[in-house]
Coordinates of C-alpha atoms in Angstrom, one line a residue:
X23 CA 37.0 68.6 17.4
X24 CA 37.5 64.8 17.2
X25 CA 33.8 64.2 17.2
X26 CA 33.7 66.5 14.1
X27 CA 36.5 64.7 12.5
X28 CA 34.6 61.3 13.0
X29 CA 31.2 62.2 11.9
X30 CA 32.1 64.6 9.2
X31 CA 30.3 62.3 6.5
X32 CA 27.0 61.7 5.3
X33 CA 25.2 61.4 8.3
X34 CA 21.8 63.1 7.7
X35 CA 19.1 64.4 9.9
X36 CA 15.9 62.6 9.8
X37 CA 13.2 63.3 12.6
X38 CA 12.3 60.6 14.7
X39 CA 8.5 61.0 13.6
X40 CA 9.5 60.5 10.1
X41 CA 11.5 57.5 10.8
X42 CA 8.5 56.0 12.9
X43 CA 6.1 56.5 10.2
X44 CA 8.5 54.6 7.6
X45 CA 8.9 51.9 10.0
X46 CA 5.0 51.7 10.5
X47 CA 4.6 51.8 6.6
X48 CA 6.9 49.1 6.5
X49 CA 5.0 46.9 9.0
X50 CA 1.7 47.5 7.3
X51 CA 2.9 46.8 3.8
X52 CA 5.4 43.9 4.1
X53 CA 4.3 42.5 7.5
X54 CA 6.1 42.4 10.8
X55 CA 8.3 39.6 10.0
X56 CA 9.6 40.8 6.8
X57 CA 9.9 44.4 8.2
X58 CA 12.0 43.1 11.1
X59 CA 14.2 41.4 8.7
X60 CA 14.5 44.6 6.4
X61 CA 15.3 46.8 9.5
X62 CA 17.9 44.3 10.7
X63 CA 19.5 44.2 7.4
X64 CA 19.4 48.1 7.1
X65 CA 21.0 48.6 10.4
X66 CA 23.7 46.0 9.7
X67 CA 24.6 47.9 6.5
X68 CA 24.7 51.2 8.4
X69 CA 26.9 49.6 11.2
X70 CA 29.3 48.4 8.5
X71 CA 29.8 51.5 6.5
X72 CA 30.3 53.4 9.9
X73 CA 33.0 51.0 10.7
X74 CA 34.5 51.4 7.4
X75 CA 34.5 55.1 7.7
X76 CA 36.2 55.0 11.3
X77 CA 38.8 52.7 9.8
X78 CA 39.9 55.6 7.6
X79 CA 41.0 57.4 10.7
X80 CA 42.0 54.6 13.3
X81 CA 44.0 51.6 12.7
X82 CA 44.0 50.3 16.4
X83 CA 41.2 47.8 16.7
X84 CA 40.8 48.6 20.6
X85 CA 40.3 52.3 19.7
X86 CA 37.4 51.3 17.0
X87 CA 35.8 48.9 19.5
X88 CA 35.8 52.1 22.1
X89 CA 34.1 53.9 19.6
X90 CA 31.3 51.3 19.2
X91 CA 28.9 52.6 22.0
X92 CA 29.8 56.2 21.0
X93 CA 28.4 55.9 17.7
X94 CA 25.2 54.7 19.0
X95 CA 25.0 57.7 21.4
X96 CA 26.2 60.4 18.8
X97 CA 23.7 59.3 16.2
X98 CA 20.9 59.2 18.8
X99 CA 20.1 55.9 18.9
X100 CA 20.5 55.6 22.7
X101 CA 21.3 57.9 25.7
X102 CA 23.8 55.5 27.2
X103 CA 25.5 52.2 26.5
X104 CA 26.8 49.5 29.2
X105 CA 28.8 46.7 28.1
X106 CA 30.2 43.7 30.2
X107 CA 32.2 40.7 29.4
X108 CA 35.2 39.9 27.5
X109 CA 36.6 38.7 24.4
X110 CA 39.7 36.1 24.0
X111 CA 41.5 34.0 21.3
X112 CA 41.0 30.4 21.6
X113 CA 43.8 27.7 20.7
X114 CA 42.9 28.1 17.0
X115 CA 43.3 31.6 17.0
X116 CA 39.7 32.3 16.8
X117 CA 37.9 35.0 18.8
X118 CA 35.4 33.9 21.6
X119 CA 33.1 36.3 23.5
X120 CA 32.7 35.4 27.2
X121 CA 29.6 36.8 29.0
X122 CA 29.3 39.8 26.7
X123 CA 26.2 41.3 27.6
X124 CA 25.0 45.1 27.5
X125 CA 22.4 47.3 28.0
X126 CA 20.9 50.4 25.7
X127 CA 19.4 53.2 27.7
X128 CA 16.4 55.2 26.0
X129 CA 16.5 53.5 22.7
X130 CA 14.9 55.6 20.1
X131 CA 13.5 52.5 18.2
X132 CA 11.7 51.1 21.2
X133 CA 10.3 54.3 22.0
X134 CA 8.9 54.6 18.3
X135 CA 7.7 51.0 18.4
X136 CA 5.7 51.8 21.6
X137 CA 4.2 55.2 20.0
X138 CA 3.1 53.5 16.8
X139 CA 2.3 50.1 17.7
X140 CA 2.0 49.9 21.4
X141 CA 3.6 47.5 24.0
X142 CA 5.3 44.6 21.9
X143 CA 5.6 40.9 22.9
X144 CA 9.1 40.6 21.3
X145 CA 12.1 42.7 21.0
X146 CA 11.7 45.7 18.6
X147 CA 15.2 47.1 18.4
X148 CA 15.8 45.8 14.9
X149 CA 18.2 48.6 13.7
X150 CA 20.2 48.7 16.6
X151 CA 21.0 45.0 16.7
X152 CA 21.8 45.1 13.0
X153 CA 24.0 48.2 13.4
X154 CA 25.8 46.8 16.4
X155 CA 26.2 43.6 14.5
X156 CA 27.5 45.1 11.3
X157 CA 29.8 47.5 13.2
X158 CA 31.6 44.6 15.2
X159 CA 31.7 42.1 12.0
X160 CA 33.6 44.6 10.2
X161 CA 36.1 45.5 13.1
X162 CA 36.9 41.9 13.9
X163 CA 36.5 40.8 10.2
X164 CA 34.2 37.7 11.1
X165 CA 30.4 37.4 11.5
X166 CA 29.5 38.7 14.9
X167 CA 25.8 39.1 15.9
X168 CA 24.4 41.3 18.4
X169 CA 21.0 39.9 19.6
X170 CA 18.5 41.9 21.9
X171 CA 17.4 39.8 24.9
X172 CA 14.8 42.3 26.3
X173 CA 13.5 45.5 25.2
X174 CA 11.9 48.4 26.6
X175 CA 9.0 48.0 24.1
X176 CA 8.1 45.0 26.0
X177 CA 7.9 47.0 29.2
X178 CA 11.2 46.5 30.7
X179 CA 13.3 49.5 32.0
X180 CA 16.1 49.2 29.5
X181 CA 17.0 47.1 26.5
X182 CA 19.6 44.3 27.1
X183 CA 21.4 42.5 24.3
X184 CA 24.2 39.7 24.0
X185 CA 27.3 39.4 21.7
X186 CA 28.7 36.3 20.2
X187 CA 30.3 35.2 17.1
X188 CA 28.3 33.2 14.4
X189 CA 29.9 29.8 15.4
X190 CA 29.3 30.6 19.0
X191 CA 25.3 31.3 18.3
X192 CA 25.2 28.0 16.1
X193 CA 25.9 26.2 19.4
X194 CA 23.7 28.3 21.5
X195 CA 20.6 28.9 19.3
X196 CA 21.0 28.3 15.5
X197 CA 17.5 29.9 14.9
X198 CA 18.7 33.4 15.7
X199 CA 20.9 33.1 12.5
X200 CA 17.7 32.8 10.4
X201 CA 17.0 36.5 10.9
X202 CA 20.6 37.7 10.1
X203 CA 21.3 35.4 7.2
X204 CA 17.7 35.6 5.7
X205 CA 17.5 36.4 2.1
X206 CA 16.5 39.9 0.8
X207 CA 13.0 40.8 -0.3
X208 CA 14.3 40.7 -4.0
X209 CA 15.9 37.6 -3.4
X210 CA 12.8 36.0 -1.9
X211 CA 10.8 37.5 -4.7
X212 CA 13.0 35.8 -7.2
X213 CA 12.9 32.6 -5.2
X214 CA 9.0 32.7 -5.1
X215 CA 8.7 33.5 -8.8
X216 CA 10.9 30.5 -9.6
X217 CA 8.6 28.2 -7.4
X218 CA 5.5 29.6 -8.9
X219 CA 7.0 28.9 -12.3
X220 CA 7.9 25.4 -11.0
X221 CA 4.5 24.9 -9.9
X222 CA 3.0 26.1 -13.1
X223 CA 4.9 23.8 -15.1
X224 CA 3.9 21.1 -12.9
X225 CA 0.3 21.9 -13.0
X226 CA 0.4 21.9 -16.8
X227 CA 2.1 18.6 -16.9
X228 CA -0.4 17.2 -14.4
X229 CA -3.3 18.5 -16.5
X230 CA -2.2 17.3 -19.6
X231 CA -1.4 13.8 -18.0
X232 CA -4.9 13.6 -16.4
X233 CA -6.5 14.6 -19.5
X234 CA -4.9 11.9 -21.7
X235 CA -5.5 9.3 -19.2
X236 CA -9.1 10.4 -18.8
X237 CA -9.4 10.2 -22.7
X238 CA -8.1 6.6 -22.6
X239 CA -10.8 5.7 -20.1
X240 CA -13.6 7.5 -22.1
X241 CA -12.6 5.7 -25.3
X242 CA -12.5 2.3 -23.2
X243 CA -8.9 1.7 -24.1
X244 CA -7.0 -1.1 -22.7
X245 CA -4.5 -1.3 -19.8
X246 CA -1.7 -1.7 -22.2
X247 CA -2.7 1.7 -24.1
X248 CA -3.2 3.4 -20.8
X249 CA 0.3 2.4 -19.5
X250 CA 1.9 3.3 -23.0
X251 CA 0.3 7.0 -22.6
X252 CA 1.5 7.4 -18.9
X253 CA 5.1 6.3 -20.1
X254 CA 5.3 8.6 -22.9
X255 CA 4.6 11.5 -20.8
X256 CA 6.6 10.4 -17.7
X257 CA 9.3 8.2 -19.3
X258 CA 9.3 6.3 -16.2
X259 CA 9.2 2.3 -16.2
X260 CA 5.8 1.1 -14.8
X261 CA 5.0 -2.2 -13.2
X262 CA 1.4 -3.5 -12.4
X263 CA 1.4 -6.4 -9.8
X264 CA -1.3 -8.5 -8.3
X265 CA -1.4 -8.9 -4.5
X266 CA 0.1 -12.4 -4.9
X267 CA 3.1 -10.6 -6.6
X268 CA 2.3 -12.1 -10.0
X269 CA 3.1 -9.4 -12.7
X270 CA 0.2 -8.2 -14.6
X271 CA 1.7 -5.6 -17.0
X272 CA 5.1 -3.9 -17.6
X273 CA 5.9 -0.8 -19.5
X274 CA 9.5 0.6 -20.1
X275 CA 11.4 -2.4 -18.8
X276 CA 11.7 -5.9 -20.1
X277 CA 10.2 -8.6 -17.9
X278 CA 13.4 -10.7 -17.8
X279 CA 15.5 -7.5 -16.8
X280 CA 13.0 -6.7 -14.3
X281 CA 13.0 -10.3 -12.8
X282 CA 16.9 -10.0 -12.9
X283 CA 16.9 -6.7 -10.9
X284 CA 14.6 -8.0 -8.2
X285 CA 16.8 -11.0 -7.7
X286 CA 20.0 -9.1 -7.3
X287 CA 18.3 -6.3 -5.3
X288 CA 18.3 -6.4 -1.5
X289 CA 15.4 -6.1 1.0
X290 CA 13.6 -3.0 0.2
X291 CA 14.1 -0.1 2.6
X292 CA 11.1 2.4 3.1
X293 CA 12.2 6.1 2.7
X294 CA 9.0 7.8 2.9
X295 CA 5.0 7.5 2.7
X296 CA 2.4 9.9 1.2
X297 CA -1.3 8.6 1.9
X298 CA -0.8 4.9 0.9
X299 CA 2.0 5.5 -1.4
X300 CA 5.5 4.1 -0.3
X301 CA 8.7 5.1 -1.6
X302 CA 11.4 2.4 -1.1
X303 CA 15.2 1.9 -2.0
X304 CA 16.1 -1.4 -3.4
X305 CA 19.9 -1.4 -3.5
X306 CA 20.9 1.3 -6.0
X307 CA 17.3 1.4 -7.5
X308 CA 14.2 3.1 -6.3
X309 CA 10.5 2.3 -6.3
X310 CA 7.4 4.1 -5.6
X311 CA 4.2 2.0 -5.0
X312 CA 0.7 2.6 -4.6
X313 CA -2.3 0.3 -4.2
X314 CA -5.0 -0.2 -6.8
X315 CA -8.5 -0.7 -5.2
X316 CA -11.2 -2.9 -6.8
X317 CA -14.5 -3.4 -5.0
X318 CA -13.0 -1.9 -1.7
X319 CA -10.1 -4.1 -1.6
X320 CA -6.6 -3.9 -2.7
X321 CA -6.7 -6.0 -6.1
X322 CA -3.1 -4.9 -7.3
X323 CA -0.2 -2.4 -7.0
X324 CA 1.1 0.1 -9.3
X325 CA 4.6 1.2 -9.2
X326 CA 7.4 3.5 -10.8
X327 CA 10.8 2.1 -11.0
X328 CA 14.1 4.4 -11.0
X329 CA 17.4 3.3 -11.9
X330 CA 19.2 6.2 -9.9
X331 CA 18.6 9.0 -7.5
X332 CA 18.9 11.7 -10.2
X333 CA 15.7 10.5 -12.1
X334 CA 13.6 10.9 -8.9
X335 CA 11.0 13.8 -8.5
X336 CA 9.1 14.4 -5.2
X337 CA 6.1 15.2 -7.0
X338 CA 5.7 11.7 -8.7
X339 CA 3.1 10.4 -6.4
X340 CA 0.7 12.9 -7.9
X341 CA 1.2 10.8 -11.3
X342 CA 1.3 7.4 -9.6
X343 CA -1.8 7.9 -7.9
X344 CA -3.7 9.0 -10.8
X345 CA -2.4 6.2 -12.7
X346 CA -3.5 3.8 -10.1
X347 CA -7.1 5.1 -10.3
X348 CA -7.1 4.9 -14.0
X349 CA -5.9 1.3 -13.9
X350 CA -8.7 0.5 -11.5
X351 CA -11.2 1.8 -13.9
X352 CA -9.7 -0.3 -16.6
X353 CA -9.9 -3.5 -14.3
X354 CA -13.4 -2.7 -13.3
X355 CA -14.4 -2.4 -17.1
X356 CA -12.8 -5.8 -17.7
X357 CA -14.6 -7.2 -14.4
X358 CA -18.0 -5.9 -15.4
X359 CA -17.4 -7.2 -19.1
X360 CA -16.2 -10.8 -17.5
X361 CA -19.0 -10.8 -15.0
X362 CA -21.7 -10.0 -18.1
X363 CA -20.2 -12.8 -20.0
X364 CA -20.3 -15.2 -17.0
X365 CA -24.0 -14.5 -16.3
X366 CA -24.6 -15.3 -19.7
X367 CA -22.8 -18.7 -19.2
X368 CA -24.5 -19.3 -15.9
X369 CA -28.1 -18.6 -17.8
X370 CA -27.2 -21.1 -20.5
X371 CA -26.0 -23.7 -18.3
X372 CA -29.1 -23.4 -15.9
X373 CA -31.4 -23.9 -19.0
X374 CA -29.5 -27.2 -19.6
X375 CA -29.5 -28.1 -15.8
X376 CA -33.3 -27.4 -15.5
X377 CA -34.5 -28.5 -19.1
X378 CA -35.5 -25.3 -20.2
X379 CA -34.3 -25.6 -23.7
X380 CA -36.2 -26.8 -26.7
X381 CA -33.7 -28.9 -28.2
X382 CA -29.7 -29.6 -28.5
X383 CA -29.6 -27.3 -31.5
X384 CA -31.2 -24.6 -29.5
X385 CA -28.4 -24.8 -26.9
X386 CA -25.8 -24.8 -29.3
X387 CA -27.0 -21.7 -30.9
X388 CA -26.7 -19.8 -27.4
X389 CA -23.1 -21.3 -27.5
X390 CA -22.3 -19.3 -30.5
X391 CA -23.0 -16.1 -28.3
X392 CA -19.8 -17.0 -26.3
X393 CA -16.1 -16.5 -27.4
X394 CA -15.1 -19.8 -25.9
X395 CA -15.9 -22.9 -28.1
X396 CA -18.0 -25.4 -26.0
X397 CA -17.6 -28.6 -28.3
X398 CA -18.1 -32.3 -27.8
X399 CA -17.0 -34.4 -26.2
X400 CA -17.9 -33.1 -22.7
X401 CA -17.6 -34.0 -19.1
X402 CA -19.6 -32.9 -16.1
X403 CA -17.8 -31.6 -12.9
X404 CA -18.8 -30.7 -9.5
X405 CA -16.5 -28.2 -7.5
X406 CA -17.0 -28.5 -3.7
X407 CA -15.8 -25.6 -1.4
X408 CA -15.4 -26.1 2.3
X409 CA -13.6 -24.2 5.0
X410 CA -10.4 -25.9 6.4
X411 CA -11.3 -25.2 10.1
X412 CA -14.6 -24.6 11.7
X413 CA -15.8 -21.2 10.8
X414 CA -19.3 -19.3 10.7
X415 CA -18.1 -17.2 7.9
X416 CA -20.2 -17.8 4.5
X417 CA -18.6 -18.7 1.4
X418 CA -19.1 -16.4 -1.4
X419 CA -19.8 -19.0 -4.1
X420 CA -20.5 -16.7 -6.8
X421 CA -17.0 -15.1 -6.2
X422 CA -15.6 -18.6 -6.2
X423 CA -17.3 -19.1 -9.5
X424 CA -15.7 -16.1 -11.1
X425 CA -12.2 -17.1 -9.8
X426 CA -12.6 -20.5 -11.0
X427 CA -13.9 -19.4 -14.5
X428 CA -11.0 -16.8 -14.8
X429 CA -8.3 -19.5 -14.0
X430 CA -10.0 -22.1 -16.3
X431 CA -9.4 -19.5 -19.1
X432 CA -5.7 -19.1 -18.1
X433 CA -5.2 -22.9 -18.5
X434 CA -7.1 -22.9 -21.7
X435 CA -10.2 -25.0 -20.6
X436 CA -13.4 -23.9 -22.1
X437 CA -16.2 -24.5 -19.7
X438 CA -19.7 -23.1 -18.5
X439 CA -20.3 -22.6 -14.8
X440 CA -23.5 -22.4 -12.4
X441 CA -24.0 -22.6 -8.7
X442 CA -26.3 -24.8 -6.7
X443 CA -26.3 -24.6 -3.0
X444 CA -22.7 -25.4 -1.9
X445 CA -21.4 -26.9 -5.2
X446 CA -20.2 -25.4 -8.4
X447 CA -21.4 -27.3 -11.6
X448 CA -19.4 -27.3 -14.7
X449 CA -20.0 -28.3 -18.4
X450 CA -16.4 -28.9 -19.6
X451 CA -15.4 -29.1 -23.1
X452 CA -12.5 -31.7 -23.4
X453 CA -12.2 -31.3 -27.2
X454 CA -8.7 -29.8 -26.7
X455 CA -7.6 -31.9 -24.0
X456 CA -6.8 -35.6 -23.9
X457 CA -5.8 -35.6 -20.3
X458 CA -7.7 -33.1 -17.9
X459 CA -6.3 -34.1 -14.6
X460 CA -3.1 -32.1 -15.0
X461 CA -4.4 -28.9 -15.4
X462 CA -7.2 -29.4 -13.0
X463 CA -4.5 -30.0 -10.5
X464 CA -2.8 -26.7 -11.2
X465 CA -5.9 -24.9 -11.2
X466 CA -6.7 -26.3 -7.6
X467 CA -3.3 -25.4 -6.6
X468 CA -3.7 -21.8 -7.8
X469 CA -7.1 -21.6 -6.2
X470 CA -5.7 -22.7 -3.0
X471 CA -3.0 -20.1 -3.0
X472 CA -5.7 -17.4 -3.7
X473 CA -7.8 -18.8 -0.9
X474 CA -5.7 -20.5 1.9
X475 CA -8.6 -20.9 4.2
X476 CA -10.8 -23.0 1.8
X477 CA -10.3 -26.7 0.7
X478 CA -11.5 -27.8 -2.7
X479 CA -12.4 -31.1 -4.3
X480 CA -13.6 -32.0 -7.8
X481 CA -15.8 -34.9 -8.9
X482 CA -15.5 -35.8 -12.7
X483 CA -18.2 -37.8 -14.6
X484 CA -17.8 -40.1 -17.6
X485 CA -17.3 -38.3 -20.9
X486 CA -20.4 -37.8 -23.1
X487 CA -21.2 -36.2 -26.5
X488 CA -25.0 -35.4 -26.3
X489 CA -25.9 -32.3 -23.9
X490 CA -29.0 -34.1 -22.9
X491 CA -27.1 -36.1 -21.0
X492 CA -25.4 -33.4 -18.8
X493 CA -27.9 -34.0 -15.9
X494 CA -27.1 -37.6 -15.8
X495 CA -23.4 -37.0 -15.9
X496 CA -23.9 -34.4 -13.3
X497 CA -25.1 -36.9 -11.0
X498 CA -22.2 -39.0 -11.4
X499 CA -20.0 -36.2 -10.8
X500 CA -21.8 -35.6 -7.6
X501 CA -21.4 -39.2 -6.4
X502 CA -17.6 -38.9 -7.2
X503 CA -17.1 -35.6 -5.1
X504 CA -18.9 -36.9 -2.2
X505 CA -16.8 -40.0 -1.7
X506 CA -14.2 -38.9 1.1
X507 CA -11.1 -40.7 -0.1
X508 CA -8.6 -37.7 0.7
X509 CA -8.3 -36.9 -3.1
X510 CA -8.4 -33.6 -4.7
X511 CA -9.9 -35.1 -8.0
X512 CA -12.4 -38.1 -7.7
X513 CA -13.5 -39.9 -10.9
X514 CA -16.8 -41.5 -11.4
X515 CA -15.1 -44.4 -13.1
X516 CA -13.1 -45.0 -9.9
X517 CA -16.3 -45.8 -8.1
X518 CA -16.6 -49.0 -10.5
X519 CA -19.3 -51.3 -8.9
X520 CA -20.4 -48.6 -6.4
X521 CA -21.3 -46.3 -9.2
X522 CA -23.4 -49.0 -11.0
X523 CA -24.8 -50.1 -7.4
X524 CA -26.1 -46.5 -6.6
X525 CA -27.8 -46.2 -10.2
X526 CA -29.6 -49.2 -10.0
X527 CA -31.1 -49.5 -6.5
X528 CA -33.9 -47.8 -4.9
X529 CA -32.8 -45.4 -2.2
X530 CA -35.4 -46.5 0.6
X531 CA -34.2 -50.1 -0.1
X532 CA -30.6 -49.2 0.3
X533 CA -31.4 -47.4 3.8
X534 CA -33.4 -50.4 5.1
X535 CA -30.4 -52.8 4.2
X536 CA -27.8 -50.4 5.6
X537 CA -30.0 -50.3 8.8
X538 CA -30.4 -54.1 9.0
X539 CA -26.5 -54.8 8.6
X540 CA -25.1 -51.7 10.5
X541 CA -27.8 -51.6 13.4
X542 CA -27.0 -49.0 16.3
X543 CA -23.9 -47.9 14.4
X544 CA -26.0 -45.7 12.5
X545 CA -27.6 -44.0 15.6
X546 CA -26.7 -40.4 15.6
X547 CA -24.6 -40.7 19.0
X548 CA -21.0 -39.4 19.5
X549 CA -19.8 -42.9 20.5
X550 CA -21.5 -44.8 17.6
X551 CA -20.5 -42.2 15.1
X552 CA -16.8 -43.0 16.3
X553 CA -17.2 -46.7 16.0
X554 CA -18.8 -46.3 12.5
X555 CA -16.0 -43.9 11.3
X556 CA -13.6 -46.5 12.7
X557 CA -14.9 -49.2 10.8
X558 CA -14.8 -47.1 7.5
X559 CA -11.3 -46.3 7.9
X560 CA -10.4 -49.9 9.0
X561 CA -12.3 -51.1 5.7
X562 CA -10.8 -48.7 3.3
X563 CA -7.1 -49.5 4.7
X564 CA -7.9 -53.1 3.6
X565 CA -8.4 -54.3 7.2
X566 CA -4.7 -53.6 8.0
X567 CA -4.2 -52.6 11.7
X568 CA -1.3 -50.5 11.3
X569 CA -2.4 -48.1 8.6
X570 CA -5.8 -47.9 10.6
X571 CA -3.9 -47.1 13.8
X572 CA -1.7 -44.5 11.9
X573 CA -5.0 -42.9 10.3
X574 CA -6.9 -42.6 13.6
X575 CA -3.6 -41.9 15.9
X576 CA -4.5 -44.6 18.3
X577 CA -2.6 -47.4 19.9
X578 CA -2.7 -51.0 18.8
X579 CA -4.8 -51.9 21.9
X580 CA -7.2 -49.1 21.1
X581 CA -7.9 -50.3 17.5
X582 CA -8.3 -53.8 18.7
X583 CA -10.8 -52.7 21.3
X584 CA -13.1 -50.9 18.8
X585 CA -12.9 -53.5 16.3
X586 CA -14.3 -56.1 19.0
X587 CA -17.0 -53.3 20.0
X588 CA -18.0 -53.0 16.4
X589 CA -18.3 -56.8 15.9
X590 CA -20.6 -57.2 19.1
X591 CA -22.7 -54.2 17.8
X592 CA -23.3 -55.4 14.3
X593 CA -22.9 -59.0 15.0
X594 CA -20.7 -59.6 12.0
X595 CA -17.2 -61.3 12.0
X596 CA -14.9 -58.8 10.1
X597 CA -12.6 -61.4 9.0
X598 CA -15.0 -62.6 6.3
X599 CA -13.8 -60.4 3.3
X600 CA -17.1 -61.0 1.3
X601 CA -18.9 -59.3 4.3
X602 CA -16.5 -56.7 4.8
X603 CA -16.7 -55.6 1.0
X604 CA -20.4 -55.6 1.3
X605 CA -20.2 -53.2 4.3
X606 CA -18.0 -50.9 2.6
X607 CA -20.1 -50.5 -0.2
X608 CA -23.0 -49.9 2.1
X609 CA -21.1 -47.1 3.9
X610 CA -19.8 -45.5 1.0
X611 CA -23.2 -45.4 -0.6
X612 CA -24.7 -43.9 2.5
X613 CA -21.9 -41.1 2.5
X614 CA -22.6 -40.4 -1.5
X615 CA -26.2 -40.1 -0.8
X616 CA -25.2 -37.7 2.3
X617 CA -27.1 -40.1 4.8
X618 CA -24.1 -40.0 7.0
X619 CA -21.2 -37.4 7.1
X620 CA -17.5 -37.7 8.7

């Protein structure tokens, strides 16, 4: 009678074959994973409804718990249920299950799964787990989950389960909760729709962005126009910087404000990376940076700047990386244009060097093709590049020429450049500069920063006004740059008598005179070369022993010994000022003629 009282409600008769077909259809149409979640949630609602129904007739919680296995049996879920373990209240008044495990015998769901799907490699009693979880959760009024541990569908004799509260499962295995707390199919579809809508909006924005930047490139617009286009779409401040940290362009932020922000910002902390894009935190600001490649090397960097976390978007790297490619194309266009102009300059200067022009007017006609004004007076320059340390790596003199040409422009010096072996020849217009030493020193300092492994020296000729005299003054610049006096810039005017001496003497006569005066010191042996270099340092230091000692890093006794050996070798008294002045003139002449090298 009691059973009729308990189950009088809406329990309907549904054949196991029909339910098995329904279950199989779910597996086929929505997949095993979603079918499992759906069956679990379906069972959970059935169990909760059954508990609510029983609560109308029983108020005692223990009586309701006793009915838990009976409902499984009476509904035909299983033939028998065994349970072990206990439940207690902890010090906070929360229920705790201790070793609460059990068995389901002859699970209808396991039999159906085996019949329609064959043996399973995972537990298959989803409705049973959900039913028991919903029933107990309603009775105890907290989230309780019954999780199947082994299943008859897997080949075990019986199905086993374990009972714990949600809090306990979080400590034991949090992943189990994903199945019980998973959103419904409708919720999942809604989330999927929102994601697809968001992706479509992102795709539309990316497509529009790419289209406008591509149009900028196609129209050969400037870098400024490209950055303006990107900023108008994204409304994110943009910074383009060279690898030496010099700012090339800014958009969306004032340069002084940006400089102040960097001064106040602490050391950047890397948050994440995507490809070569780095996302960093600078105090309260955020920065996303990606490299700009030119000629297979990093030429500059492109960055987005964010004033707060709310303005961030995880997809911004798509826009930044596209912008870096567009900027690279702008720089490449400028580079090609710049190199085309430089090749024209090289061609014009080569015509002057090798006398391939018809007249001075013919050359000046070519000058009109240039954007720079090459006007008199002029000066010839020779720039020499050497490695600071012994190395077999070659120097790319064409690249050095391009670098010098670019930096000359930045310092408003108009010049033509060409290359000869290991030197860079320059025709410099000094019409707008009374003193060229200061800008030349700044140029050398900048080149030294850009090329720390190289050492630069410049030789400068006398000023001249007739282009036909360029070659003559180029010779002066060569003589000035060849003299090793530890100066970055050497002027031909500083050579004084030596310059006139070289211009008015036959080189063969000079070599014979040097051989007669310096004798064995000119023999290419390490010991003789050492004595010759000591003599040169001694002479350019005014025969002061202390200065010579410091320059050669020798003791006073060592210097005095070498001086005696030199006097014995060349049979000359070095105390004679006239003789030593003549010797210094000879040695420096040989250095300029590259007959000897130190």
